[in-house]
N, C-alpha and C. Protein backbone atom coordinates (compact mmCIF):
# COMPACT_ATOMS: atom_id res chain seq x y z
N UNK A 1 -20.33 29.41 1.64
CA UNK A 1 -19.52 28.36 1.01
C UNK A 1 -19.05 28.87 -0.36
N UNK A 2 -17.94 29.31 -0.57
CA UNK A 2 -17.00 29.26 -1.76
C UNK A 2 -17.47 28.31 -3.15
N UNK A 3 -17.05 28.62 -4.26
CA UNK A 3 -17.66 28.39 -5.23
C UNK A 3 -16.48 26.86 -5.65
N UNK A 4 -15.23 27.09 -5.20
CA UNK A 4 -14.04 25.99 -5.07
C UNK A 4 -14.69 24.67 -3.83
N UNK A 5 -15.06 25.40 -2.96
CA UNK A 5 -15.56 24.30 -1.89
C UNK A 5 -16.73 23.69 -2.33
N UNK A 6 -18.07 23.98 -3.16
CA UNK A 6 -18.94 24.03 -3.53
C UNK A 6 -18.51 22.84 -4.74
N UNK A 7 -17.54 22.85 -5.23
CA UNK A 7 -17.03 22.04 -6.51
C UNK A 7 -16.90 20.87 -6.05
N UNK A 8 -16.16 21.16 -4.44
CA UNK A 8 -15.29 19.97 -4.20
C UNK A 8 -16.41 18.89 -3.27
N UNK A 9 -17.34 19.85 -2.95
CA UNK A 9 -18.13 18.85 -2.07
C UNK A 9 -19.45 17.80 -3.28
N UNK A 10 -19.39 18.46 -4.43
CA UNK A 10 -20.56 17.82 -5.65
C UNK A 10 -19.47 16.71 -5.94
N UNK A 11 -18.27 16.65 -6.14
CA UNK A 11 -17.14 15.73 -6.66
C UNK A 11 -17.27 14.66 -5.94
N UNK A 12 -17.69 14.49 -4.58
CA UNK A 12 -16.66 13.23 -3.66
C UNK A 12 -17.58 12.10 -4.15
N UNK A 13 -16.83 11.26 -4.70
CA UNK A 13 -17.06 9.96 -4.46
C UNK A 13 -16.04 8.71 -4.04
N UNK A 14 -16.53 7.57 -2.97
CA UNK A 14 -15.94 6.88 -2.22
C UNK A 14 -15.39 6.02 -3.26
N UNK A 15 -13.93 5.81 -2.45
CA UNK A 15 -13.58 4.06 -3.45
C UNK A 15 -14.72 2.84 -3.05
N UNK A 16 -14.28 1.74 -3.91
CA UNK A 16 -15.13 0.88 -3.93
C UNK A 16 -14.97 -0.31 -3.27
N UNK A 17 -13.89 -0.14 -2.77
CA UNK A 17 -13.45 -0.95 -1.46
C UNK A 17 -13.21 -2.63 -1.92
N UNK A 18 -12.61 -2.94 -3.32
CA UNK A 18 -12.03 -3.94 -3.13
C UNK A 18 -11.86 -4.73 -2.93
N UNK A 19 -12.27 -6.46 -2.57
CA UNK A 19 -11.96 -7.26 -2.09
C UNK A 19 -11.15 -7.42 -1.19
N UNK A 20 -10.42 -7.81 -0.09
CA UNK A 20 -9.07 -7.95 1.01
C UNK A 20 -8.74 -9.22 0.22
N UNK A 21 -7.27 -9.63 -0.66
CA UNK A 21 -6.64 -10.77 -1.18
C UNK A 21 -7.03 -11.03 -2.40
N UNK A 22 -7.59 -9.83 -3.06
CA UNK A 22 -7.47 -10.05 -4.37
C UNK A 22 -5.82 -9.48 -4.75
N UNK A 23 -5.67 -10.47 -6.34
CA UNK A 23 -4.43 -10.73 -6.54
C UNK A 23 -4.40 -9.11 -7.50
N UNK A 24 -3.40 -8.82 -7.19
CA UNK A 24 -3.21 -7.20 -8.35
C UNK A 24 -2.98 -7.19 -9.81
N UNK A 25 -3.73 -6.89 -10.15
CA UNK A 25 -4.01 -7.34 -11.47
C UNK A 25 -2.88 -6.44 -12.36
N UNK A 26 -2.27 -7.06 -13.20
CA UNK A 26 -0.88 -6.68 -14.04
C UNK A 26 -1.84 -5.59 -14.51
N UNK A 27 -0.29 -4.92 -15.28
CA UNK A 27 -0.50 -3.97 -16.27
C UNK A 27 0.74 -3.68 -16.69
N UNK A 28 0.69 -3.11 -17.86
CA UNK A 28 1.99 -2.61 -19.03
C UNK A 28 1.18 -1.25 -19.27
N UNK A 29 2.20 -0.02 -18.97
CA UNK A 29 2.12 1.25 -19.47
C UNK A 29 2.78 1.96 -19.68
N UNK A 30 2.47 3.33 -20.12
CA UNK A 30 3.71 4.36 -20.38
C UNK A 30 4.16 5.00 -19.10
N UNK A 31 4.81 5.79 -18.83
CA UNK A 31 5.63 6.48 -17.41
C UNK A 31 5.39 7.51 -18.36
N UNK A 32 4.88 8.76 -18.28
CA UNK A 32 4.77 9.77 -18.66
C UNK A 32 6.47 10.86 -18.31
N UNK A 33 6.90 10.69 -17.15
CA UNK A 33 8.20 10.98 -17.78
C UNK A 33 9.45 10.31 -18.17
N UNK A 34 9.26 9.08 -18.15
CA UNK A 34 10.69 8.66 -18.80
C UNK A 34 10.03 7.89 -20.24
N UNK A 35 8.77 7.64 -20.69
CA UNK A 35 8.04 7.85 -21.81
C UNK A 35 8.28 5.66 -21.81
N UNK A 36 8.92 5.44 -21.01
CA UNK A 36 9.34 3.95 -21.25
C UNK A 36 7.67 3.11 -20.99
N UNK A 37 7.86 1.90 -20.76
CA UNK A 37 6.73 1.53 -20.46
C UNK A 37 7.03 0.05 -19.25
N UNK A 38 6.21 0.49 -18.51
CA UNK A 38 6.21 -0.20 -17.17
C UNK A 38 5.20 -0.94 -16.62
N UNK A 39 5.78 -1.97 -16.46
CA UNK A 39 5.16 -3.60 -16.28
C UNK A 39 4.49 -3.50 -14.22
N UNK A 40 3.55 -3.90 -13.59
CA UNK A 40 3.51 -4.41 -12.58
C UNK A 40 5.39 -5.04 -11.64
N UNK A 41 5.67 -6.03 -12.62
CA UNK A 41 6.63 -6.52 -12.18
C UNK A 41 7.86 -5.50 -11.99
N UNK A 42 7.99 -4.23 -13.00
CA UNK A 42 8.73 -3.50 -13.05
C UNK A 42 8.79 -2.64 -11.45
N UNK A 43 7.80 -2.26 -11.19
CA UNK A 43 7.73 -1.63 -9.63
C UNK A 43 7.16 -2.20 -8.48
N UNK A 44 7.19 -3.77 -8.63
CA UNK A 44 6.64 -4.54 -7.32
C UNK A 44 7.88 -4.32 -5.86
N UNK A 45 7.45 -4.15 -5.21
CA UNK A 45 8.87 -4.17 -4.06
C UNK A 45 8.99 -5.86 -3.15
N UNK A 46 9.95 -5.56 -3.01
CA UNK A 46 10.15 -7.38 -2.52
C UNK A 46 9.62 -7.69 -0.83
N UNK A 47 8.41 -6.14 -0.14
CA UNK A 47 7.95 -6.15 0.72
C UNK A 47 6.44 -6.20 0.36
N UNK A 48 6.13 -5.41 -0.82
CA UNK A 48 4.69 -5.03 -1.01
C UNK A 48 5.16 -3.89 -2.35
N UNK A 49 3.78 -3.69 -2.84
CA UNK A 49 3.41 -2.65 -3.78
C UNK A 49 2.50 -1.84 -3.55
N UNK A 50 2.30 -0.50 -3.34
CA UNK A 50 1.68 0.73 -3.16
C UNK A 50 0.59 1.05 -4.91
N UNK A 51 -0.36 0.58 -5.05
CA UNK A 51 -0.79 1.20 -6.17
C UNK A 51 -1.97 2.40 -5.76
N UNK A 52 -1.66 3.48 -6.52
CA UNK A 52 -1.86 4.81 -6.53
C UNK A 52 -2.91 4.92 -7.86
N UNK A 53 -3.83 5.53 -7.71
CA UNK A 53 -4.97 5.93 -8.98
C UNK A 53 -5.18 7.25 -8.82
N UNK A 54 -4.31 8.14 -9.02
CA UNK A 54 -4.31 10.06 -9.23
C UNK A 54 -4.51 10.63 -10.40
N UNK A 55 -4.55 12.12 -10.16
CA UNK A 55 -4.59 12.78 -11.35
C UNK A 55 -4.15 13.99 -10.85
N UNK A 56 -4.13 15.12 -12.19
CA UNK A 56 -3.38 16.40 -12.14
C UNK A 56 -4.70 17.65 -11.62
N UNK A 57 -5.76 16.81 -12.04
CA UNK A 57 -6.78 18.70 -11.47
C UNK A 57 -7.08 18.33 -10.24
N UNK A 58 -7.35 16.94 -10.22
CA UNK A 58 -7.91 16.82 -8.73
C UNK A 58 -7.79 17.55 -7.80
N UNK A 59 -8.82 18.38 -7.06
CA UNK A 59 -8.39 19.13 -5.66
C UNK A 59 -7.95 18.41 -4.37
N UNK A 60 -9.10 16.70 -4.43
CA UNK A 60 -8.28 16.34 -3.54
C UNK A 60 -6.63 15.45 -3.55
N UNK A 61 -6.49 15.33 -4.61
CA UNK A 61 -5.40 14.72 -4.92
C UNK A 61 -4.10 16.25 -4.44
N UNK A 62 -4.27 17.17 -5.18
CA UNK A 62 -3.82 18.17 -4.94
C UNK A 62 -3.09 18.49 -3.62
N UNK A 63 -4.48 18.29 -2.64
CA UNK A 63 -4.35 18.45 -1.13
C UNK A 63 -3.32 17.61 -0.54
N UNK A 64 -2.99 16.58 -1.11
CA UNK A 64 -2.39 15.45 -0.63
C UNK A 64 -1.17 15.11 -1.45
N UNK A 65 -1.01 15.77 -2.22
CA UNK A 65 0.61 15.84 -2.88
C UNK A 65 1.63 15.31 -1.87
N UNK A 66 2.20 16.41 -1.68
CA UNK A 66 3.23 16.85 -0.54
C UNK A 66 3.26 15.04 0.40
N UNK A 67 1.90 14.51 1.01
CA UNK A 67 2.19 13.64 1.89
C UNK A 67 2.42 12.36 0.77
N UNK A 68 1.89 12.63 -0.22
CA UNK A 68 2.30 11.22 -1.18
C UNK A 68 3.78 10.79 -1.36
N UNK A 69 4.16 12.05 -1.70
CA UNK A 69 5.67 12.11 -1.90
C UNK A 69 6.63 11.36 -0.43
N UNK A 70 5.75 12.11 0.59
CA UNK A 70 6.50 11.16 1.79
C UNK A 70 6.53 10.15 2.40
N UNK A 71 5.02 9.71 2.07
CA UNK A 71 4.67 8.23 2.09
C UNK A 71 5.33 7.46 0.73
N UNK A 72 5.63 8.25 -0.41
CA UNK A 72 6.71 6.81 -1.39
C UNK A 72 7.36 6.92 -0.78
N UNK A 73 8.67 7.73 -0.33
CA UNK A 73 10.05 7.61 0.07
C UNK A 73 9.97 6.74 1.28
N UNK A 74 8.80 7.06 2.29
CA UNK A 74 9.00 5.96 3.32
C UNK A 74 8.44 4.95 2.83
N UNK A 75 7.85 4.10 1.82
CA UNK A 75 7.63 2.91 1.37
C UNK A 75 9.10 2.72 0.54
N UNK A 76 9.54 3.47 -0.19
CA UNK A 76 11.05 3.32 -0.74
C UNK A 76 12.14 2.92 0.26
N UNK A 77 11.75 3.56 1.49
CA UNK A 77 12.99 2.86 2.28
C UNK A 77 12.62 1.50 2.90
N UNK A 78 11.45 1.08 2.76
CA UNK A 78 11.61 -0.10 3.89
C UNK A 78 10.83 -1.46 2.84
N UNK A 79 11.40 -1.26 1.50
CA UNK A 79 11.01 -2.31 0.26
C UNK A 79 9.76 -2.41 -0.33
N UNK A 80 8.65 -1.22 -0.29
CA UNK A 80 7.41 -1.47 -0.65
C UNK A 80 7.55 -0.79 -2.17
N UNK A 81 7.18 -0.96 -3.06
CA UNK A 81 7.37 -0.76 -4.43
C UNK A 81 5.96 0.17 -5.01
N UNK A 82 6.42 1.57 -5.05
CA UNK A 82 5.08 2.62 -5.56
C UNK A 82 5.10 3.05 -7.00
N UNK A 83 3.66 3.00 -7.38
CA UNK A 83 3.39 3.28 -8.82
C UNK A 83 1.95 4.21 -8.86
N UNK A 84 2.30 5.47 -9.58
CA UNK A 84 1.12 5.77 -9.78
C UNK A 84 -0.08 5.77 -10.74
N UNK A 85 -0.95 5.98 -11.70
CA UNK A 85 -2.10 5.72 -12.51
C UNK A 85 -2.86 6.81 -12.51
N UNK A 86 -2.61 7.45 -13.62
CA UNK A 86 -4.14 7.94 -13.99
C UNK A 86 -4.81 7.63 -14.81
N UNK A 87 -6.02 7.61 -15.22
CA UNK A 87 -6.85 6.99 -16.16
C UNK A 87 -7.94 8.31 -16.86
N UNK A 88 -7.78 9.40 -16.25
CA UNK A 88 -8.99 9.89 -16.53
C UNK A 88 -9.04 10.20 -17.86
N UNK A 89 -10.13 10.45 -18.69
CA UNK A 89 -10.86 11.03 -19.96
C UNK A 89 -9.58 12.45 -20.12
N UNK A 90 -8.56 12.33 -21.00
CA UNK A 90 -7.95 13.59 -21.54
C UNK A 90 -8.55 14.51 -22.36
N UNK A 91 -9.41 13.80 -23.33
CA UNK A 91 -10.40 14.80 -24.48
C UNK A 91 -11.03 15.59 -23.79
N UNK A 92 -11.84 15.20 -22.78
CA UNK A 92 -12.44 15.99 -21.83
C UNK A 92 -11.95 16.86 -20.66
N UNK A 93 -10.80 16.12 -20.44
CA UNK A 93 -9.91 16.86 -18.72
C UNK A 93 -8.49 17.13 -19.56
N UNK A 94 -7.95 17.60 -20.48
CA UNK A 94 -6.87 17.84 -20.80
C UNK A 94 -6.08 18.36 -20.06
N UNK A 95 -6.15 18.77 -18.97
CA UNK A 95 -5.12 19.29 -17.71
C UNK A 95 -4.20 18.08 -17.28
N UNK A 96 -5.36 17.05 -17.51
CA UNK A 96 -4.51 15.54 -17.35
C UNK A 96 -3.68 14.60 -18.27
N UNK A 97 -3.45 15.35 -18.92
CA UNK A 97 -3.16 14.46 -20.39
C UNK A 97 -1.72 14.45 -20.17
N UNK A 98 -1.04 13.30 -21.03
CA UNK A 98 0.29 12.63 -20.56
C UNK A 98 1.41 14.32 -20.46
N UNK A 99 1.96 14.70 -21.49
CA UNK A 99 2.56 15.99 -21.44
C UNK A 99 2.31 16.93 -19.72
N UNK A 100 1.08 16.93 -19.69
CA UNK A 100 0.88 17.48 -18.11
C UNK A 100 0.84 16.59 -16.94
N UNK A 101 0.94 15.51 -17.34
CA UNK A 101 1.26 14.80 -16.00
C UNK A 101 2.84 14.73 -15.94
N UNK A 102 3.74 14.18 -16.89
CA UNK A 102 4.92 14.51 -16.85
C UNK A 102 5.23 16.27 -16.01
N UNK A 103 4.55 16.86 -16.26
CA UNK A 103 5.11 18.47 -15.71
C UNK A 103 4.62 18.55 -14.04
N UNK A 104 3.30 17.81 -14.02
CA UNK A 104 3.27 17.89 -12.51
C UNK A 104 3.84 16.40 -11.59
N UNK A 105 4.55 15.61 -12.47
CA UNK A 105 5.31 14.55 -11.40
C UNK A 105 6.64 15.32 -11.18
N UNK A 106 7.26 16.11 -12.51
CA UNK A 106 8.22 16.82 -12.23
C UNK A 106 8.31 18.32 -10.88
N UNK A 107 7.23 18.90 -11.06
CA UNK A 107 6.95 20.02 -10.26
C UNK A 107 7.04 19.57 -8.61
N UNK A 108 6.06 18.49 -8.37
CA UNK A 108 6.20 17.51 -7.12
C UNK A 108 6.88 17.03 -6.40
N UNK A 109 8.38 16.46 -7.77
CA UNK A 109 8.77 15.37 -6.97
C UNK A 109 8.56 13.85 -7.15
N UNK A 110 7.85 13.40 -7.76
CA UNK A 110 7.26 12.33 -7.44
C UNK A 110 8.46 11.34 -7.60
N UNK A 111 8.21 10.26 -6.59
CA UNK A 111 9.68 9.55 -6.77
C UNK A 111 9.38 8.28 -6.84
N UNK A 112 7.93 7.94 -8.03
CA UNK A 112 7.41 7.11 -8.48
C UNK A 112 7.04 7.35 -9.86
N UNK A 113 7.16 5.99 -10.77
CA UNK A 113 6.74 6.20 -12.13
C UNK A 113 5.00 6.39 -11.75
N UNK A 114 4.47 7.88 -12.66
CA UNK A 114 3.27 8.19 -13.04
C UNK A 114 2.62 7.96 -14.32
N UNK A 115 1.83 6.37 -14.18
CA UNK A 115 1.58 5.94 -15.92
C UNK A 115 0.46 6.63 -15.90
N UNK A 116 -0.17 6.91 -17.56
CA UNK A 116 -0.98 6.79 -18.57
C UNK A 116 -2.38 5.76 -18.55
N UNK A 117 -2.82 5.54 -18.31
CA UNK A 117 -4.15 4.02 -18.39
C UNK A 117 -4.85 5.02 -19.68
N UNK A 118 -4.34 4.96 -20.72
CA UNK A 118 -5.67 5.87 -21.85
C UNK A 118 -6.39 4.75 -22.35
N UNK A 119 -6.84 2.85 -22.48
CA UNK A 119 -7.90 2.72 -22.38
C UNK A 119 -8.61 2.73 -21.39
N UNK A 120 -8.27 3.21 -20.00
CA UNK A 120 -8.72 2.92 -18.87
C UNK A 120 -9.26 1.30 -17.91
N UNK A 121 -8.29 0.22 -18.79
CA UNK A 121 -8.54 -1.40 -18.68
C UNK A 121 -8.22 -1.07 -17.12
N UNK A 122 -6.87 -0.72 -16.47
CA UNK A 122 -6.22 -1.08 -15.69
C UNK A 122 -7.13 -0.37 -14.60
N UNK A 123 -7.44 0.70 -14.72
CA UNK A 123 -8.52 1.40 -13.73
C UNK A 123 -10.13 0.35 -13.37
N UNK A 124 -10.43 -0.05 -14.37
CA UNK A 124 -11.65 -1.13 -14.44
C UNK A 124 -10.43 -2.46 -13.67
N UNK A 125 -9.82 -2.80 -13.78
CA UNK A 125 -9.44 -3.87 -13.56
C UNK A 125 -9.11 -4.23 -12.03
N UNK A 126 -8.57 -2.47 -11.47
CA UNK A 126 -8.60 -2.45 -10.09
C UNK A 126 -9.92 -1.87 -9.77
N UNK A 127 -11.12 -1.60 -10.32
CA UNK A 127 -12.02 -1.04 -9.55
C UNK A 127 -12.10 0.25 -8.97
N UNK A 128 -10.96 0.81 -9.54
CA UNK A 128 -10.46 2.46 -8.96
C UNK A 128 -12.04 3.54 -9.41
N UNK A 129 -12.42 3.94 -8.30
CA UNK A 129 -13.50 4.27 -8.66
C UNK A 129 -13.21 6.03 -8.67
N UNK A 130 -12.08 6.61 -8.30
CA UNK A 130 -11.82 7.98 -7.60
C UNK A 130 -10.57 8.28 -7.37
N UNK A 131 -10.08 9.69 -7.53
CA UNK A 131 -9.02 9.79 -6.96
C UNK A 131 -8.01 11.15 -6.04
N UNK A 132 -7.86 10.61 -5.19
CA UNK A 132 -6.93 9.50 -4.60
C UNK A 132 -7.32 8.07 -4.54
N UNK A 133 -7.28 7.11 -5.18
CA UNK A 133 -7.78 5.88 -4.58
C UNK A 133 -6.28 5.21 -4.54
N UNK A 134 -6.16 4.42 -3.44
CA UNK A 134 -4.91 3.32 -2.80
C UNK A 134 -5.15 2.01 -2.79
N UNK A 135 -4.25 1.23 -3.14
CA UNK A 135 -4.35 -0.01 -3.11
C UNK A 135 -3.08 -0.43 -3.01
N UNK A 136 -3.10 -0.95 -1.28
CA UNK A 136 -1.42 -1.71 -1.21
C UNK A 136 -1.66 -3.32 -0.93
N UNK A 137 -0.54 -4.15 -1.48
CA UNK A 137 -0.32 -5.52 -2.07
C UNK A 137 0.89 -5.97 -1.24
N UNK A 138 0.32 -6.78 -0.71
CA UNK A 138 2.01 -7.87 -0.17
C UNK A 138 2.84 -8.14 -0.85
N UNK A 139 3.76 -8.87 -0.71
CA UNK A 139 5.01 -9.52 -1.22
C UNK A 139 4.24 -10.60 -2.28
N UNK A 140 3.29 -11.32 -2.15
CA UNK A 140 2.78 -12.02 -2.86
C UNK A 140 1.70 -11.42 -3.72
N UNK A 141 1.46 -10.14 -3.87
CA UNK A 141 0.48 -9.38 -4.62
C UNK A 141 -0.67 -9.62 -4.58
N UNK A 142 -1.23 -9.84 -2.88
CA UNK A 142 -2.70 -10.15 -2.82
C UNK A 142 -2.66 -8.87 -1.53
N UNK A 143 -3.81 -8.07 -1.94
CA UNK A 143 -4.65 -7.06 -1.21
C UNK A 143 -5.00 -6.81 -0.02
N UNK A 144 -4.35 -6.16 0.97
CA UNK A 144 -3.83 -6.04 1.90
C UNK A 144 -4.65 -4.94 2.43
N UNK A 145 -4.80 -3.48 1.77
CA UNK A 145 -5.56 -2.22 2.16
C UNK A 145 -6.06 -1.68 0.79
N UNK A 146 -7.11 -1.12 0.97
CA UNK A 146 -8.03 -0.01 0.11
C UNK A 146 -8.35 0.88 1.08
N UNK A 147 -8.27 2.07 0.17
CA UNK A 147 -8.97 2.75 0.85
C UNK A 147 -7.97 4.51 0.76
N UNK A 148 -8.22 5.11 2.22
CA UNK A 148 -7.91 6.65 1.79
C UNK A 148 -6.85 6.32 2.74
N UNK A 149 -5.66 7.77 2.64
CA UNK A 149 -4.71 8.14 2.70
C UNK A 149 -4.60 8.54 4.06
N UNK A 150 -5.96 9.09 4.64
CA UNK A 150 -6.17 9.50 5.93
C UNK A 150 -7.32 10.41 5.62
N UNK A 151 -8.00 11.31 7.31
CA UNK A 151 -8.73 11.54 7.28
C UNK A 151 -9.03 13.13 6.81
N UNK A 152 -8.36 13.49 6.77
CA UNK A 152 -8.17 14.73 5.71
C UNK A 152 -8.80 15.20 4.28
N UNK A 153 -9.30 16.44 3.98
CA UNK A 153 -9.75 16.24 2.98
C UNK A 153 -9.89 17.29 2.60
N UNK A 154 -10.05 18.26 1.00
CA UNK A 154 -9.99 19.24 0.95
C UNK A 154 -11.18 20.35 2.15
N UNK A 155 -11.06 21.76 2.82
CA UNK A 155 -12.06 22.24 3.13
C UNK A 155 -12.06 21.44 4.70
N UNK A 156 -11.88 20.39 5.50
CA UNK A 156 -12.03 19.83 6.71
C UNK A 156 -11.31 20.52 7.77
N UNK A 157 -9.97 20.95 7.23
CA UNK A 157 -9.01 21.76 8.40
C UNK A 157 -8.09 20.72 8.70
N UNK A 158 -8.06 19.58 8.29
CA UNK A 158 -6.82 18.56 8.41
C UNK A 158 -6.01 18.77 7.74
N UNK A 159 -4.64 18.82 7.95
CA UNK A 159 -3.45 18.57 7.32
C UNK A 159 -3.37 16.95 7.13
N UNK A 160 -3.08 16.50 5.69
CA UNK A 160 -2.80 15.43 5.64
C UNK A 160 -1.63 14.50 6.23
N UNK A 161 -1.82 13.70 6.63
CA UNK A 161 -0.56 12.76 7.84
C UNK A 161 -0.23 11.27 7.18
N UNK A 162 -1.36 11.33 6.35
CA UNK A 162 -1.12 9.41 6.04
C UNK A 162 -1.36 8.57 6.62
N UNK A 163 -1.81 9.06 7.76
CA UNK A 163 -2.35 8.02 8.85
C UNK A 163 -2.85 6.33 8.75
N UNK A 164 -3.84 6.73 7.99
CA UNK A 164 -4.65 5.12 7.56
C UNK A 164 -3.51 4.19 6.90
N UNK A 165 -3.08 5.07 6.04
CA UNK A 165 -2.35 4.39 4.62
C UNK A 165 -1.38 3.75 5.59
N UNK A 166 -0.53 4.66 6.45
CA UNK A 166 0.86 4.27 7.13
C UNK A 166 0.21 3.25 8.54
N UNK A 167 -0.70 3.07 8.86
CA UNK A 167 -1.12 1.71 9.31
C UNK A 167 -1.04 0.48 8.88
N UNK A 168 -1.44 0.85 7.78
CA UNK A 168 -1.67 -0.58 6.44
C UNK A 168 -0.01 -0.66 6.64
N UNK A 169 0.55 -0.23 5.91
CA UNK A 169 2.03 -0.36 5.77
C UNK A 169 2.52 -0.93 7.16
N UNK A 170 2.16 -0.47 7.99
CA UNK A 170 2.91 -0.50 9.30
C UNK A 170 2.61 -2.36 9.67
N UNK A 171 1.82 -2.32 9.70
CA UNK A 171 0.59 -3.74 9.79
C UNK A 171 1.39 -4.90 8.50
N UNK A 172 1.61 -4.34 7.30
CA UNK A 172 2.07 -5.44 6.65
C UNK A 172 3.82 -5.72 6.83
N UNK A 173 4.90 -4.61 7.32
CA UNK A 173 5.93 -4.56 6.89
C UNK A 173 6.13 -5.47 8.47
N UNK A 174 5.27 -5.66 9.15
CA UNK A 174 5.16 -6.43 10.88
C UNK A 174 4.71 -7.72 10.40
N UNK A 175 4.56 -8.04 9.58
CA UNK A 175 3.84 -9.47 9.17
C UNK A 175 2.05 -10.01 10.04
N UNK A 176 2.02 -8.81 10.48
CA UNK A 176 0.65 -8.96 11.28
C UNK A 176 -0.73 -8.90 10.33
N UNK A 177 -2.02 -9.12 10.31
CA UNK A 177 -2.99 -9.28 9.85
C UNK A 177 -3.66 -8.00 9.71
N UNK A 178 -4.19 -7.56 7.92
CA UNK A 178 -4.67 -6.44 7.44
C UNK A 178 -5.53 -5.47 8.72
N UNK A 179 -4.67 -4.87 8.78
CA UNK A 179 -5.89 -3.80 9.99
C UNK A 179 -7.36 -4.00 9.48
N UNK A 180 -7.91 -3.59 10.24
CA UNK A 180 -9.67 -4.28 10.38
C UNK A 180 -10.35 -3.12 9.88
N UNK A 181 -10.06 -1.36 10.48
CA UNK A 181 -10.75 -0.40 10.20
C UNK A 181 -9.74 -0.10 8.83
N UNK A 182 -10.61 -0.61 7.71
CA UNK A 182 -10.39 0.50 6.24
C UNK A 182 -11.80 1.04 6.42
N UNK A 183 -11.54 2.53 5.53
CA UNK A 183 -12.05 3.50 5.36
C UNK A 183 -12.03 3.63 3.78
N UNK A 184 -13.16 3.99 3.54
CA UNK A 184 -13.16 4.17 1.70
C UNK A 184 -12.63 5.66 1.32
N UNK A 185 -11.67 5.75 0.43
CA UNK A 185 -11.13 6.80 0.18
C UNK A 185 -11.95 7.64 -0.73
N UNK A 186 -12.09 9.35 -0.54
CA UNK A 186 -13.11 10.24 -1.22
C UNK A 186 -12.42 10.84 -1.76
N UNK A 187 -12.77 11.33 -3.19
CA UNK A 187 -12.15 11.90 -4.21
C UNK A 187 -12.79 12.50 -5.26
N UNK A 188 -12.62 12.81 -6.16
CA UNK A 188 -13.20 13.38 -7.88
C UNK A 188 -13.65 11.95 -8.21
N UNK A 189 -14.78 11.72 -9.01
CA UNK A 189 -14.56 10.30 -9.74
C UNK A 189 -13.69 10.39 -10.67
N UNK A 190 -13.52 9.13 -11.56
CA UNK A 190 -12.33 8.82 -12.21
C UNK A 190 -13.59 9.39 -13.69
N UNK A 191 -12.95 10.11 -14.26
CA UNK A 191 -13.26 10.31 -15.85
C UNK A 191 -13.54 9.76 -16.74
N UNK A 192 -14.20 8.86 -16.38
CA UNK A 192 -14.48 8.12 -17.75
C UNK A 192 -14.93 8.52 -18.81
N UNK A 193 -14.52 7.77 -20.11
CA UNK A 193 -14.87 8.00 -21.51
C UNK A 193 -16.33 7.90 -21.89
N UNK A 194 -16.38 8.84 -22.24
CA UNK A 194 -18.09 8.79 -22.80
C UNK A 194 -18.10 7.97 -24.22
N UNK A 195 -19.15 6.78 -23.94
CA UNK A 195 -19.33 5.49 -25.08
C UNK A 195 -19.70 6.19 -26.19
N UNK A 196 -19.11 5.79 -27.43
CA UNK A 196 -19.49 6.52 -28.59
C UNK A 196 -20.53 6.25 -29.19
């Protein structure tokens, strides 16, 4: 076992799985590249909202770039409204800090605003325990799916597909009832600030 695989397997921890119909809790932040600052209401879609809790070192976030990007555009085409979040500790993870997240939404693609959380309220507020962690919201902004992206993961031999995630979606944009199998999404934990 590799000293990269070895990293990635001490890292995983599960999301925290959320309530099903909790209401999505606002937030006001910066967009690291257009530097503006963006409201909940600013990227709700008039089908649902996609909320995203990433970061820039993450390996597994990393792994799963490429399908994020294709899962916004297909939530972009059919009215679901995507935003992403990072929250982690910059003093400590400076790879993540606003300047470098701007360079890797640019490098990507991302065809979603990528905010800032630097007190980390909005991360506590959704319970984002890790990341990749997902959280998609109806038209009425009550909680629909948690959970992972699919079953893929750094080191497994899966190519990421989106599978889970594009169920949820599939399931809400049908007006049918939250799929039954969520799966808790595995990731880096989220960085938190060490209490002074």
């Amino acid at each position: 076992m590799d000293d990269r695989f070895l990293e990635i397997e001490m890292a995983k921890t599960p999301s925290t799985m959320l309530p099903l119909d909790t209401t999505a809790p606002d937030f006001v932040l910066p967009d690291s590249v257009s530097g503006r600052r963006v409201a909940l209401a600013d990227v709700r879609g008039a089908q649902g909202t996609l909320v995203m809790f990433i970061c820039n070192h993450c390996p597994y976030v990393k792994h799963v770039n490429v399908e994020l990007v294709r899962v916004a555009r297909h939530c972009a085409d059919r009215g679901i409204g995507v935003v992403a979040i990072s929250s982690n500790d910059v003093t400590n993870y400076p790879d993540d800090a606003p300047d470098r997240m701007r360079d890797v939404a640019r490098e990507q693609g991302y065809p979603f605003p990528y905010l800032y959380d630097e007190t980390q309220d909005v991360a506590r507020a959704y319970d984002a325990a890790c990341t990749p962690d997902f959280f998609l919201f109806d038209a009425r902004d009550r909680l629909v799916y948690r959970g992972r992206l699919d079953a893929s993961t750094p080191g497994n031999g899966r190519s990421p597909d989106g599978a889970d995630l594009r169920a949820a979606l599939e399931a809400l944009l049908a007006g049918a009832a939250p799929i039954a199998s969520q799966q808790p999404s595995i990731g880096c934990n989220i960085k938190w600030k060490r209490a002074a």
